[in-house]
PDB file of C-alpha atoms and ligand atoms in Angstrom:
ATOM      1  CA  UNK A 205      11.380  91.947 -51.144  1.00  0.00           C
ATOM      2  CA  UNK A 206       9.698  94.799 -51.093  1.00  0.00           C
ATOM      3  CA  UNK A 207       7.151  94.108 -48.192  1.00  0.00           C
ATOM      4  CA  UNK A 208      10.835  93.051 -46.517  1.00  0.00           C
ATOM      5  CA  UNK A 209      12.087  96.423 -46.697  1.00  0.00           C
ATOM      6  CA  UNK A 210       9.062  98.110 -45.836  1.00  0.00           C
ATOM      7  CA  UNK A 211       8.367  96.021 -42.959  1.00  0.00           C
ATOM      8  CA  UNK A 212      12.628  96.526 -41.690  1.00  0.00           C
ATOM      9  CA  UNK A 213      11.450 100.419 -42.332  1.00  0.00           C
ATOM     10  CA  UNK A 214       8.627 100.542 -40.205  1.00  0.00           C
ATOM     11  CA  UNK A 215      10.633  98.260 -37.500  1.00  0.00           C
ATOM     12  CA  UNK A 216      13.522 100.624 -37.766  1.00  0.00           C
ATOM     13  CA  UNK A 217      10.872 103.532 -37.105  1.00  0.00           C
ATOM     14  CA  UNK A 218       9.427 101.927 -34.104  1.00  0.00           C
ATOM     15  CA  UNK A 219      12.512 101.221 -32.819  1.00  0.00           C
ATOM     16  CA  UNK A 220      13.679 104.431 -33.309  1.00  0.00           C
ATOM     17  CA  UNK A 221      10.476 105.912 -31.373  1.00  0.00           C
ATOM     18  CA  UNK A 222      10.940 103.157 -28.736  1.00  0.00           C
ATOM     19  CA  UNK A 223      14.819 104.985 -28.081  1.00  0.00           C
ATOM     20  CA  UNK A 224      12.936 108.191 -27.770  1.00  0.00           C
ATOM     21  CA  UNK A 225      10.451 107.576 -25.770  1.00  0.00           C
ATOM     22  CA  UNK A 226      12.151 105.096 -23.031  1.00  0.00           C
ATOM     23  CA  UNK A 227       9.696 105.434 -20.296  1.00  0.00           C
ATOM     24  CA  UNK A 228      11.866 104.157 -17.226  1.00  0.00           C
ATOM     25  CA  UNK A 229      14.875 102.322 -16.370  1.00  0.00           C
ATOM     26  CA  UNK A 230      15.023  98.892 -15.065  1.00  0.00           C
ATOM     27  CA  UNK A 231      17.145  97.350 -11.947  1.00  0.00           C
ATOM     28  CA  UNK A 232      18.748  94.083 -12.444  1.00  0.00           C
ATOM     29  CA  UNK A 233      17.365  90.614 -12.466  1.00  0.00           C
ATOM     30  CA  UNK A 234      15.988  89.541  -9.062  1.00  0.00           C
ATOM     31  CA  UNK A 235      14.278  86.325  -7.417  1.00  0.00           C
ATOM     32  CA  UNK A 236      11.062  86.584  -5.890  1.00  0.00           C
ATOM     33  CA  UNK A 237      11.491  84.522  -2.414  1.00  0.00           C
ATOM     34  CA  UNK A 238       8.603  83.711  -0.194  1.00  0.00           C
ATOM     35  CA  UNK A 239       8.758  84.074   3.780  1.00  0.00           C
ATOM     36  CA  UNK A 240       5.793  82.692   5.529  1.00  0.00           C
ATOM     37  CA  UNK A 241       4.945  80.860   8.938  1.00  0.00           C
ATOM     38  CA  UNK A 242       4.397  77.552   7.169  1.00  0.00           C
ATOM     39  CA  UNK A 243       7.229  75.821   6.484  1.00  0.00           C
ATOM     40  CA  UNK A 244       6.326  74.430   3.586  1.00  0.00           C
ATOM     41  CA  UNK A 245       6.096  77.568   1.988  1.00  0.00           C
ATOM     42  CA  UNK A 246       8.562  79.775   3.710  1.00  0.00           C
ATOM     43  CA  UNK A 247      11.800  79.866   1.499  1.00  0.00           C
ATOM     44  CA  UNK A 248       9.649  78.803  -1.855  1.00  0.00           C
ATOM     45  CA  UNK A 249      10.562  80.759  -4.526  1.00  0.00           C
ATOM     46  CA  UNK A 250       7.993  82.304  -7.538  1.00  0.00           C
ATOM     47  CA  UNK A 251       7.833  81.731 -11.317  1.00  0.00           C
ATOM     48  CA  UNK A 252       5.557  82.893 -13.903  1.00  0.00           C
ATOM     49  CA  UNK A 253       3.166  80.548 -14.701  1.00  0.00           C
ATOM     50  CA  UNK A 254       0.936  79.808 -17.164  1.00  0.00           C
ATOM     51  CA  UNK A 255      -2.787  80.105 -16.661  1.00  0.00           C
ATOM     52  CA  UNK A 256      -3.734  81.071 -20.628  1.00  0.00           C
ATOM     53  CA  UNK A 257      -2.270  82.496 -23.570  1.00  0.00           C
ATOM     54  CA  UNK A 258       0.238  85.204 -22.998  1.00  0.00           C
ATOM     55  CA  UNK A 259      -1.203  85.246 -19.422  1.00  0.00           C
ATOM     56  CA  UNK A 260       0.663  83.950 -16.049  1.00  0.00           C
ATOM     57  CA  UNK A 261      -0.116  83.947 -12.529  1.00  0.00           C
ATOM     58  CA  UNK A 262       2.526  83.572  -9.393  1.00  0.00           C
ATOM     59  CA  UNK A 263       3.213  79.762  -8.822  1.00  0.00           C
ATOM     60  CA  UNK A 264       5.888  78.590  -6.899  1.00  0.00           C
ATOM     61  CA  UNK A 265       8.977  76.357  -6.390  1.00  0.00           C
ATOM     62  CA  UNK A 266      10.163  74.769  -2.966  1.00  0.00           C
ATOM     63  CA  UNK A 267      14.008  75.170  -3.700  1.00  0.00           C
ATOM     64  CA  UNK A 268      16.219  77.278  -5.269  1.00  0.00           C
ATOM     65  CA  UNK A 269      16.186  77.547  -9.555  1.00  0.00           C
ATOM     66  CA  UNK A 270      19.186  76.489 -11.003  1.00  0.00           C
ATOM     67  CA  UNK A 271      21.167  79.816 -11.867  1.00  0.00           C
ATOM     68  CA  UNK A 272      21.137  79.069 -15.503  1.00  0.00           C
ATOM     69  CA  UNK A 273      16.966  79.329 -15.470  1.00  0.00           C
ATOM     70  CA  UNK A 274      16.575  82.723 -16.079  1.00  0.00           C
ATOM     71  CA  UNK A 275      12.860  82.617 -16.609  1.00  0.00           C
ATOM     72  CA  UNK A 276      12.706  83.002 -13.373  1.00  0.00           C
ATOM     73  CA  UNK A 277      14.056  86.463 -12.986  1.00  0.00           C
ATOM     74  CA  UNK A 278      12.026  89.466 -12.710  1.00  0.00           C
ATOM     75  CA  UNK A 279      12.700  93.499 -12.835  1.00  0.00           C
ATOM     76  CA  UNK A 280      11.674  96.603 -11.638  1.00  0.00           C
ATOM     77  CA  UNK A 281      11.142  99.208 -14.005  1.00  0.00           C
ATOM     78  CA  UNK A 282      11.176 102.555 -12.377  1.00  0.00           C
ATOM     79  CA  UNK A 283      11.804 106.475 -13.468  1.00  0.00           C
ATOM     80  CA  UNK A 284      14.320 108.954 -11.949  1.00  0.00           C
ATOM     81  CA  UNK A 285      12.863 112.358 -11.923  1.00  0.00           C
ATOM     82  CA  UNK A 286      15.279 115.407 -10.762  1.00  0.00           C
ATOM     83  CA  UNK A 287      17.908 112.433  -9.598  1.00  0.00           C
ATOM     84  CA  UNK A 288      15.404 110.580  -7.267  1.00  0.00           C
ATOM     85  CA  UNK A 289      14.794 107.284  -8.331  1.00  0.00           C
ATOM     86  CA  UNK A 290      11.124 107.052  -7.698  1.00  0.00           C
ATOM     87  CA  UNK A 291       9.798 104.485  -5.163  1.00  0.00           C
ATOM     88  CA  UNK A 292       7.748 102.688  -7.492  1.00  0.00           C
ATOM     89  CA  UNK A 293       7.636 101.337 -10.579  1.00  0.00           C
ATOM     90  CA  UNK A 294       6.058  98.028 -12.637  1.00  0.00           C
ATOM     91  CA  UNK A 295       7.312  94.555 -11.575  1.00  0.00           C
ATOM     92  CA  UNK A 296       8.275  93.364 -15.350  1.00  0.00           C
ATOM     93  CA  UNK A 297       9.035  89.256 -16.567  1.00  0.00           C
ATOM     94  CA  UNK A 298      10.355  88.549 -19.562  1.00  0.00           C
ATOM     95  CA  UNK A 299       8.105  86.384 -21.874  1.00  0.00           C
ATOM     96  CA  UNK A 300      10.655  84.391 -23.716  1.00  0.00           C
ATOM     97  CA  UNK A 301      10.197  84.465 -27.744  1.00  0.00           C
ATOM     98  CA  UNK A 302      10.042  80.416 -28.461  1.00  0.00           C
ATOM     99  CA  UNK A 303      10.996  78.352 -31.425  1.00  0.00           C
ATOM    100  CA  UNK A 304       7.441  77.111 -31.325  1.00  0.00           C
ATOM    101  CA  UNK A 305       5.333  80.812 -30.892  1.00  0.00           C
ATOM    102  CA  UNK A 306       5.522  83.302 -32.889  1.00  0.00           C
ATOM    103  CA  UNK A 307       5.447  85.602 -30.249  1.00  0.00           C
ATOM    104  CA  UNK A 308       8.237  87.741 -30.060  1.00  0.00           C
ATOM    105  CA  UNK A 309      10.439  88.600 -26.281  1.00  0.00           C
ATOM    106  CA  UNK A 310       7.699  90.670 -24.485  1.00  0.00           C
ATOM    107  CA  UNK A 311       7.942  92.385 -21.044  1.00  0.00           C
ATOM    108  CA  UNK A 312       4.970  91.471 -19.008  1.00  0.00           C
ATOM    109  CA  UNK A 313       4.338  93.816 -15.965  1.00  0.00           C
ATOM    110  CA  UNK A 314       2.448  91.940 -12.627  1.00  0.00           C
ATOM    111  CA  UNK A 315      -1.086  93.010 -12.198  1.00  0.00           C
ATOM    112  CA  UNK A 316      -3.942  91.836  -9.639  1.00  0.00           C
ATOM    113  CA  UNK A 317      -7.276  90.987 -11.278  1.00  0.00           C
ATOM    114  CA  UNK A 318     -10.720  90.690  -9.526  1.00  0.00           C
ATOM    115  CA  UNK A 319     -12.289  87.450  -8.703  1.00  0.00           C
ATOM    116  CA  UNK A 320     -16.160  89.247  -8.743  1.00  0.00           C
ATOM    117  CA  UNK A 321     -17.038  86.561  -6.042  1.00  0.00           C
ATOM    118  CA  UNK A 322     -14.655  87.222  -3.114  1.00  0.00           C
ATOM    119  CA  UNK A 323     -11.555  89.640  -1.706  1.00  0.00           C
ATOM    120  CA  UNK A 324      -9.240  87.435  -2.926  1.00  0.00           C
ATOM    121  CA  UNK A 325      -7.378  89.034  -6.300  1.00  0.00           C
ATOM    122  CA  UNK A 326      -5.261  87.074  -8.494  1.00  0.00           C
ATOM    123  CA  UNK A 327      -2.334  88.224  -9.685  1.00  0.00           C
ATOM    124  CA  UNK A 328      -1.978  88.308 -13.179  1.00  0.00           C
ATOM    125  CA  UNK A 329       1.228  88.897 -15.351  1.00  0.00           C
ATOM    126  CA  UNK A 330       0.086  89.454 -19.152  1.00  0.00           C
ATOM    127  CA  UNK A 331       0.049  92.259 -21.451  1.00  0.00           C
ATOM    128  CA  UNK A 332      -2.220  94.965 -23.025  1.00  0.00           C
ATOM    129  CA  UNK A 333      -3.041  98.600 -22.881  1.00  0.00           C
ATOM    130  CA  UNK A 334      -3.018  99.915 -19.064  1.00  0.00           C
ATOM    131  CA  UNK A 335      -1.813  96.502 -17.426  1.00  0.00           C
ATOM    132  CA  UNK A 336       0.641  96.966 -14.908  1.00  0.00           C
ATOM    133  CA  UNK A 337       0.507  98.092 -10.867  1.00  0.00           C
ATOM    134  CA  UNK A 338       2.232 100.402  -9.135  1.00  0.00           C
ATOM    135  CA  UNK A 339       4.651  98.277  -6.661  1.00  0.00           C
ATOM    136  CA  UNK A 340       7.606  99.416  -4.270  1.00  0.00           C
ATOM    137  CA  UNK A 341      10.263  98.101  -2.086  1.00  0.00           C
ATOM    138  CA  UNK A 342       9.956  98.673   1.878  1.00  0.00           C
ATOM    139  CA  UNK A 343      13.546  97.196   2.208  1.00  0.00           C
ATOM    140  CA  UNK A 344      13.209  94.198   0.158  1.00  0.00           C
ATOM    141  CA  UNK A 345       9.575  93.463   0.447  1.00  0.00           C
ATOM    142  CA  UNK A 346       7.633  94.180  -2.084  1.00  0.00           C
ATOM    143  CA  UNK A 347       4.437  96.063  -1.252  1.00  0.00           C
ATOM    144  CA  UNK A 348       1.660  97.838  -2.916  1.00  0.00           C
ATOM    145  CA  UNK A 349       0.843 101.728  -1.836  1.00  0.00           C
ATOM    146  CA  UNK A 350      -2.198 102.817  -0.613  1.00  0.00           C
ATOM    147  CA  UNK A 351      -1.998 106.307  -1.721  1.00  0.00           C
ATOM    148  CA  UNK A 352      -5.264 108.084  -2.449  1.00  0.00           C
ATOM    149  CA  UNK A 353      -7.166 105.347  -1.030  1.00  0.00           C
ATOM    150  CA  UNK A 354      -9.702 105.410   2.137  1.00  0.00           C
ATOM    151  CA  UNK A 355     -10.310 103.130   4.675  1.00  0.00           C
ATOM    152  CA  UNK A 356     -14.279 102.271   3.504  1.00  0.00           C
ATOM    153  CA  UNK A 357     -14.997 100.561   7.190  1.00  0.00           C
ATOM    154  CA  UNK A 358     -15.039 103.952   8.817  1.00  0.00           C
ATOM    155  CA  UNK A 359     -17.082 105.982   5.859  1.00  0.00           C
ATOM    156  CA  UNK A 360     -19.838 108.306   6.818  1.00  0.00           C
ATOM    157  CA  UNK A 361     -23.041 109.340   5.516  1.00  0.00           C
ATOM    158  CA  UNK A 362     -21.393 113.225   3.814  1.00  0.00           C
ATOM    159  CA  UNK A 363     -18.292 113.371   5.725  1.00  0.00           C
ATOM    160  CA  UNK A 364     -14.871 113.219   3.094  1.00  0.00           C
ATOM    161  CA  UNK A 365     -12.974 110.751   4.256  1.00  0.00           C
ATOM    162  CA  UNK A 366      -9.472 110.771   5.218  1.00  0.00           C
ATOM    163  CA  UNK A 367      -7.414 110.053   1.784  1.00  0.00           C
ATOM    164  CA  UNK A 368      -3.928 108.665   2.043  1.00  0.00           C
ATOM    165  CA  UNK A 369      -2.113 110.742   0.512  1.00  0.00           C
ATOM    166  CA  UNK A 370       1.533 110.101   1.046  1.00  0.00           C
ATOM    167  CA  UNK A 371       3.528 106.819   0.072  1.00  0.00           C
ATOM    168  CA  UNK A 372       3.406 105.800   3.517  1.00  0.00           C
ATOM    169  CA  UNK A 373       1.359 103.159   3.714  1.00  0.00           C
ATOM    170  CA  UNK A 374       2.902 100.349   2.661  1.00  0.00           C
ATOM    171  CA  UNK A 375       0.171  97.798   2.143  1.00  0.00           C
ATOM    172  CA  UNK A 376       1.627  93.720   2.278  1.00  0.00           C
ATOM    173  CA  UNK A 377      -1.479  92.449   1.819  1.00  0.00           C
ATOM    174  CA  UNK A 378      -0.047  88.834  -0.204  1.00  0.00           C
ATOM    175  CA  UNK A 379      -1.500  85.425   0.452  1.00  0.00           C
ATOM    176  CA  UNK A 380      -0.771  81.791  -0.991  1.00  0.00           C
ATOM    177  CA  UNK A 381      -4.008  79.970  -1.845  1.00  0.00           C
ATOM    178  CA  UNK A 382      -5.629  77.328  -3.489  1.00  0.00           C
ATOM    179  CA  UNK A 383      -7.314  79.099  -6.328  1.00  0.00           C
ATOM    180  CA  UNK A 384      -9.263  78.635  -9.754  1.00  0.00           C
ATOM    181  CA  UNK A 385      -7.802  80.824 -12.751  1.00  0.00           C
ATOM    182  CA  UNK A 386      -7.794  80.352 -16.036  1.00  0.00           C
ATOM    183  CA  UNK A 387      -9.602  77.033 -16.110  1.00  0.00           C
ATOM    184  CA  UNK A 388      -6.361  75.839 -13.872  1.00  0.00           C
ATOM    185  CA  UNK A 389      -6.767  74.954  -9.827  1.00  0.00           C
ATOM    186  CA  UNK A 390      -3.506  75.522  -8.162  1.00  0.00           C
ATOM    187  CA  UNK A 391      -1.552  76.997  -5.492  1.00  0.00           C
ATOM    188  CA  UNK A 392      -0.834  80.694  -6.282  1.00  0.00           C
ATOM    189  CA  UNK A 393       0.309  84.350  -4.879  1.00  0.00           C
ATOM    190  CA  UNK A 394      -2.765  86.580  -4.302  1.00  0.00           C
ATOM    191  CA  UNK A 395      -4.091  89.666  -2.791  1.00  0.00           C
ATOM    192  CA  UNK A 396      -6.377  89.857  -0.423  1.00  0.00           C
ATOM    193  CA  UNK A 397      -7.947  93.445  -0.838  1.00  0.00           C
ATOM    194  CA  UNK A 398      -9.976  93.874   2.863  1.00  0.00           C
ATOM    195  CA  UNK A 399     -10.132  92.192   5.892  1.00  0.00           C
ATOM    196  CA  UNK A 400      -9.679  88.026   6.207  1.00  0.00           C
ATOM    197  CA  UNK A 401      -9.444  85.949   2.915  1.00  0.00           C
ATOM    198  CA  UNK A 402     -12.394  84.535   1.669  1.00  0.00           C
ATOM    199  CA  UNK A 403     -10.843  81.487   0.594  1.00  0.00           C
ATOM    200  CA  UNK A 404     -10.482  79.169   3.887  1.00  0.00           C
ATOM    201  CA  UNK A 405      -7.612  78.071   2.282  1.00  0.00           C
ATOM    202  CA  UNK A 406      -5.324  81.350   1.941  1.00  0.00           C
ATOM    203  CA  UNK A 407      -2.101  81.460   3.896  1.00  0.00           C
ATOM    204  CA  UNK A 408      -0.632  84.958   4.725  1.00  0.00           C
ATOM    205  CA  UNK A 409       3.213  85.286   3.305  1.00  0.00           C
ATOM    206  CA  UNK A 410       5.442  88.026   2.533  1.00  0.00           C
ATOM    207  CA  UNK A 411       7.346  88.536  -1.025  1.00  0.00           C
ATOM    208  CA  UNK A 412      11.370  89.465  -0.912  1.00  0.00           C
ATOM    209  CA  UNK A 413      13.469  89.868  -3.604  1.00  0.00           C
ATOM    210  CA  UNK A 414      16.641  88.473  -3.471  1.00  0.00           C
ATOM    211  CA  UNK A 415      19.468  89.820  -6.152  1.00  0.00           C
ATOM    212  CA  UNK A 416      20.886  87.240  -8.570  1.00  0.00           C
TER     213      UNK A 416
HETATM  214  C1  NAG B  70      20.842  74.405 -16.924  1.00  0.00           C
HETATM  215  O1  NAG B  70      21.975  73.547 -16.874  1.00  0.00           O
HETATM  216  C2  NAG B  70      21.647  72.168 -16.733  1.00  0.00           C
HETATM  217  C3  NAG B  70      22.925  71.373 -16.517  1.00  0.00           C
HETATM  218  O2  NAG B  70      23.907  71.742 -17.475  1.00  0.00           O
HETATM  219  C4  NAG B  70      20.856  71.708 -17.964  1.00  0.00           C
HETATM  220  O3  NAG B  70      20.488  70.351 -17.834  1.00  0.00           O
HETATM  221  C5  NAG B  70      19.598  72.566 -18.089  1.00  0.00           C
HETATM  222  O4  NAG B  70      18.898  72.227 -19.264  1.00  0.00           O
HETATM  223  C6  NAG B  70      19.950  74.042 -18.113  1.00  0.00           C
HETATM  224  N1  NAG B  70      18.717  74.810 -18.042  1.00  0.00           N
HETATM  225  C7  NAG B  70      18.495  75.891 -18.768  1.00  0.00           C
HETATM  226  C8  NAG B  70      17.183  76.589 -18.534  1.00  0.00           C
HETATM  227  O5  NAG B  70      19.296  76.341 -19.565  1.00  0.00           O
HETATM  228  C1  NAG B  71      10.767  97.749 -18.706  1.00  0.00           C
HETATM  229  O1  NAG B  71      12.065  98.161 -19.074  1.00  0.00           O
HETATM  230  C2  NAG B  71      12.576  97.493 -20.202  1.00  0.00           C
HETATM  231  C3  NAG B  71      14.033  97.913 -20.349  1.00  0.00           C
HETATM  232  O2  NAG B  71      14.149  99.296 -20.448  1.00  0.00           O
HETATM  233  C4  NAG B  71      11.742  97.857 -21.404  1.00  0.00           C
HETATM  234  O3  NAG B  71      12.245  97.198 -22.568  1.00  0.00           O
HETATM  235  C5  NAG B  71      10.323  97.388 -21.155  1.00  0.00           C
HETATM  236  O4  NAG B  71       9.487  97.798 -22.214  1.00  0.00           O
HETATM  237  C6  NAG B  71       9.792  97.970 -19.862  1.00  0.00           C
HETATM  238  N1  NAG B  71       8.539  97.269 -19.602  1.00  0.00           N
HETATM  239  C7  NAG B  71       7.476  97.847 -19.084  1.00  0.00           C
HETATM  240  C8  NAG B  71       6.259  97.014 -18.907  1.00  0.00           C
HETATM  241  O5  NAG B  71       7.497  99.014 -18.734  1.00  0.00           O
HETATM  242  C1  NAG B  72      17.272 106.449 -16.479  1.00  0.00           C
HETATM  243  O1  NAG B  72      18.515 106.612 -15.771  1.00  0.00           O
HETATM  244  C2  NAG B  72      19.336 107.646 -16.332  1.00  0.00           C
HETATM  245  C3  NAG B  72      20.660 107.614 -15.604  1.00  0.00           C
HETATM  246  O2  NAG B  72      20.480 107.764 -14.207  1.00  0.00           O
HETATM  247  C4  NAG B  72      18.614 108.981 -16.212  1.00  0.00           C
HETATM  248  O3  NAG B  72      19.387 110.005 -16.816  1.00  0.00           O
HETATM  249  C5  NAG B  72      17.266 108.887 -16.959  1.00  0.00           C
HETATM  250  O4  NAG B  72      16.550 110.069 -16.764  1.00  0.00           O
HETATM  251  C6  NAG B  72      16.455 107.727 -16.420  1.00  0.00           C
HETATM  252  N1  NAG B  72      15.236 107.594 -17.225  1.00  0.00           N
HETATM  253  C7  NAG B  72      14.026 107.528 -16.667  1.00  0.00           C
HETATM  254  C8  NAG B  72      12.884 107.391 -17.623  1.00  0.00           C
HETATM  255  O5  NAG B  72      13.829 107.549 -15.477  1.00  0.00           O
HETATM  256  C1  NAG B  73      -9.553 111.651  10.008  1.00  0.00           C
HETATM  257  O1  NAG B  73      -8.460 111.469  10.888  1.00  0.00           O
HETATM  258  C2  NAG B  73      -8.526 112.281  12.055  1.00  0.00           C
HETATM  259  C3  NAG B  73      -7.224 112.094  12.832  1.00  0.00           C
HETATM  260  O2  NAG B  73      -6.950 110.718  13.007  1.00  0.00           O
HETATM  261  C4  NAG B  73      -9.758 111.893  12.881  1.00  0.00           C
HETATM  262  O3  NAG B  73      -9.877 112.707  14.020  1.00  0.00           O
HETATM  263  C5  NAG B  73     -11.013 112.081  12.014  1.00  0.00           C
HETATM  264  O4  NAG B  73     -12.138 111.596  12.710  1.00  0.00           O
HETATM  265  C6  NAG B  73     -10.866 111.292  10.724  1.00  0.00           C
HETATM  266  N1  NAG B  73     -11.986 111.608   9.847  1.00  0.00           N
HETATM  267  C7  NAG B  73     -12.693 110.678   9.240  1.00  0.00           C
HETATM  268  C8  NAG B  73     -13.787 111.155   8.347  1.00  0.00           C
HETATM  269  O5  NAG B  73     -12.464 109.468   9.348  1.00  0.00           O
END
């Protein structure tokens, strides 16, 4: 009993500190809708899928989810600063608490992750300290900025590169491929980070979200 009420305490503390320190606000639930050359995957829509413990990857579905499936639905969490929303924020998915986990509800912000081997990055919805990338909206498509980056093709021996320094480059640099994560093989959203894919079998696509 007492370990009860010490534990609601502290919960009611963190809770309390959570109020406080609400670090941005969040847009309604959205689909994440492929367009693409191929047929087969233009239209497909993306889920969170499972590739480890607490750890998902972009899969995908060839037709609509039905409404009521709202594991499908991800956010953007964003900040306002002096009444300007900004223009980006952390792509979030709900991990839904189960009967059979004892893992509580968690928001899970998108992430890429390096494959060491090749240009091809996975991307990677989990959680812990300093996960989560910067993403945006040109429109509806969802792109990554390239500010403060360089363009490492054209680098010379002691001359400072040009830096990006704006928002406006917008990069789109997503790809369906056949790729190994997690011990799993499957067909999954990645980023290629420079020039063609490495993987033969990567298929260029763009990501739009699409309002429930
Ligand atoms: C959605 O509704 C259908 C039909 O009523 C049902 O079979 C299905 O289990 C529901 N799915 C979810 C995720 O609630
Ligand atoms: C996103 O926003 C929701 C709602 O405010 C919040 O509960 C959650 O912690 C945020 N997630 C991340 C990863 O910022
Ligand atoms: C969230 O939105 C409200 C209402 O527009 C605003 O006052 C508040 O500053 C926003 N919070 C953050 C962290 O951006
Ligand atoms: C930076 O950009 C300017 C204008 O496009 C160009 O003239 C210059 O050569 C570039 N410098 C480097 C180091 O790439």
């Amino acid at each position: 009993m007492r370990l009860l009420a010490s534990l609601l305490a502290s919960l009611a503390a963190i809770t309390a500190v959570a109020a406080q320190t609400q670090t941005s606000n969040q847009t309604a639930p959205f689909y994440l809708k492929l367009t693409a050359e191929n047929p087969d995957l233009n239209g497909n829509y993306l889920y969170a899928g499972h590739t480890g413990a607490l750890q998902q990857t972009w899969l995908l579905f060839d037709s609509k989810p039905p409404a009521n499936d709202t594991s499908v639905f991800f956010y953007w969490n964003y900040t306002i600063y002096n009444d300007v929303p900004s223009q980006t924020g952390l792509l979030t998915w709900l991990f839904p608490s189960r009967p059979s986990s004892p893992v509580p509800n968690l928001w899970l912000p998108l992430d890429l992750t390096l494959d060491i081997r090749s240009n091809v990055a996975h991307t990677y919805i989990s959680s812990g300290p300093g996960y989560g990338i910067y993403v945006g909206w040109d429109g509806d498509n969802l792109y990554i900025p390239g500010a403060g980056t360089t363009d490492d093709s054209t680098n010379v021996p002691h001359v400072y590169p040009n830096v990006t320094s704006s928002f406006g480059l917008k990069l789109q640099q997503w790809y369906v491929c056949w790729v190994y994560f997690g011990s799993y093989y499957y067909q999954a959203v990645a980023w290629v980070t420079a020039g063609a894919p490495h993987n033969p079998t990567c298929e260029a696509v763009s990501i739009v979200r699409e309002f429930v």
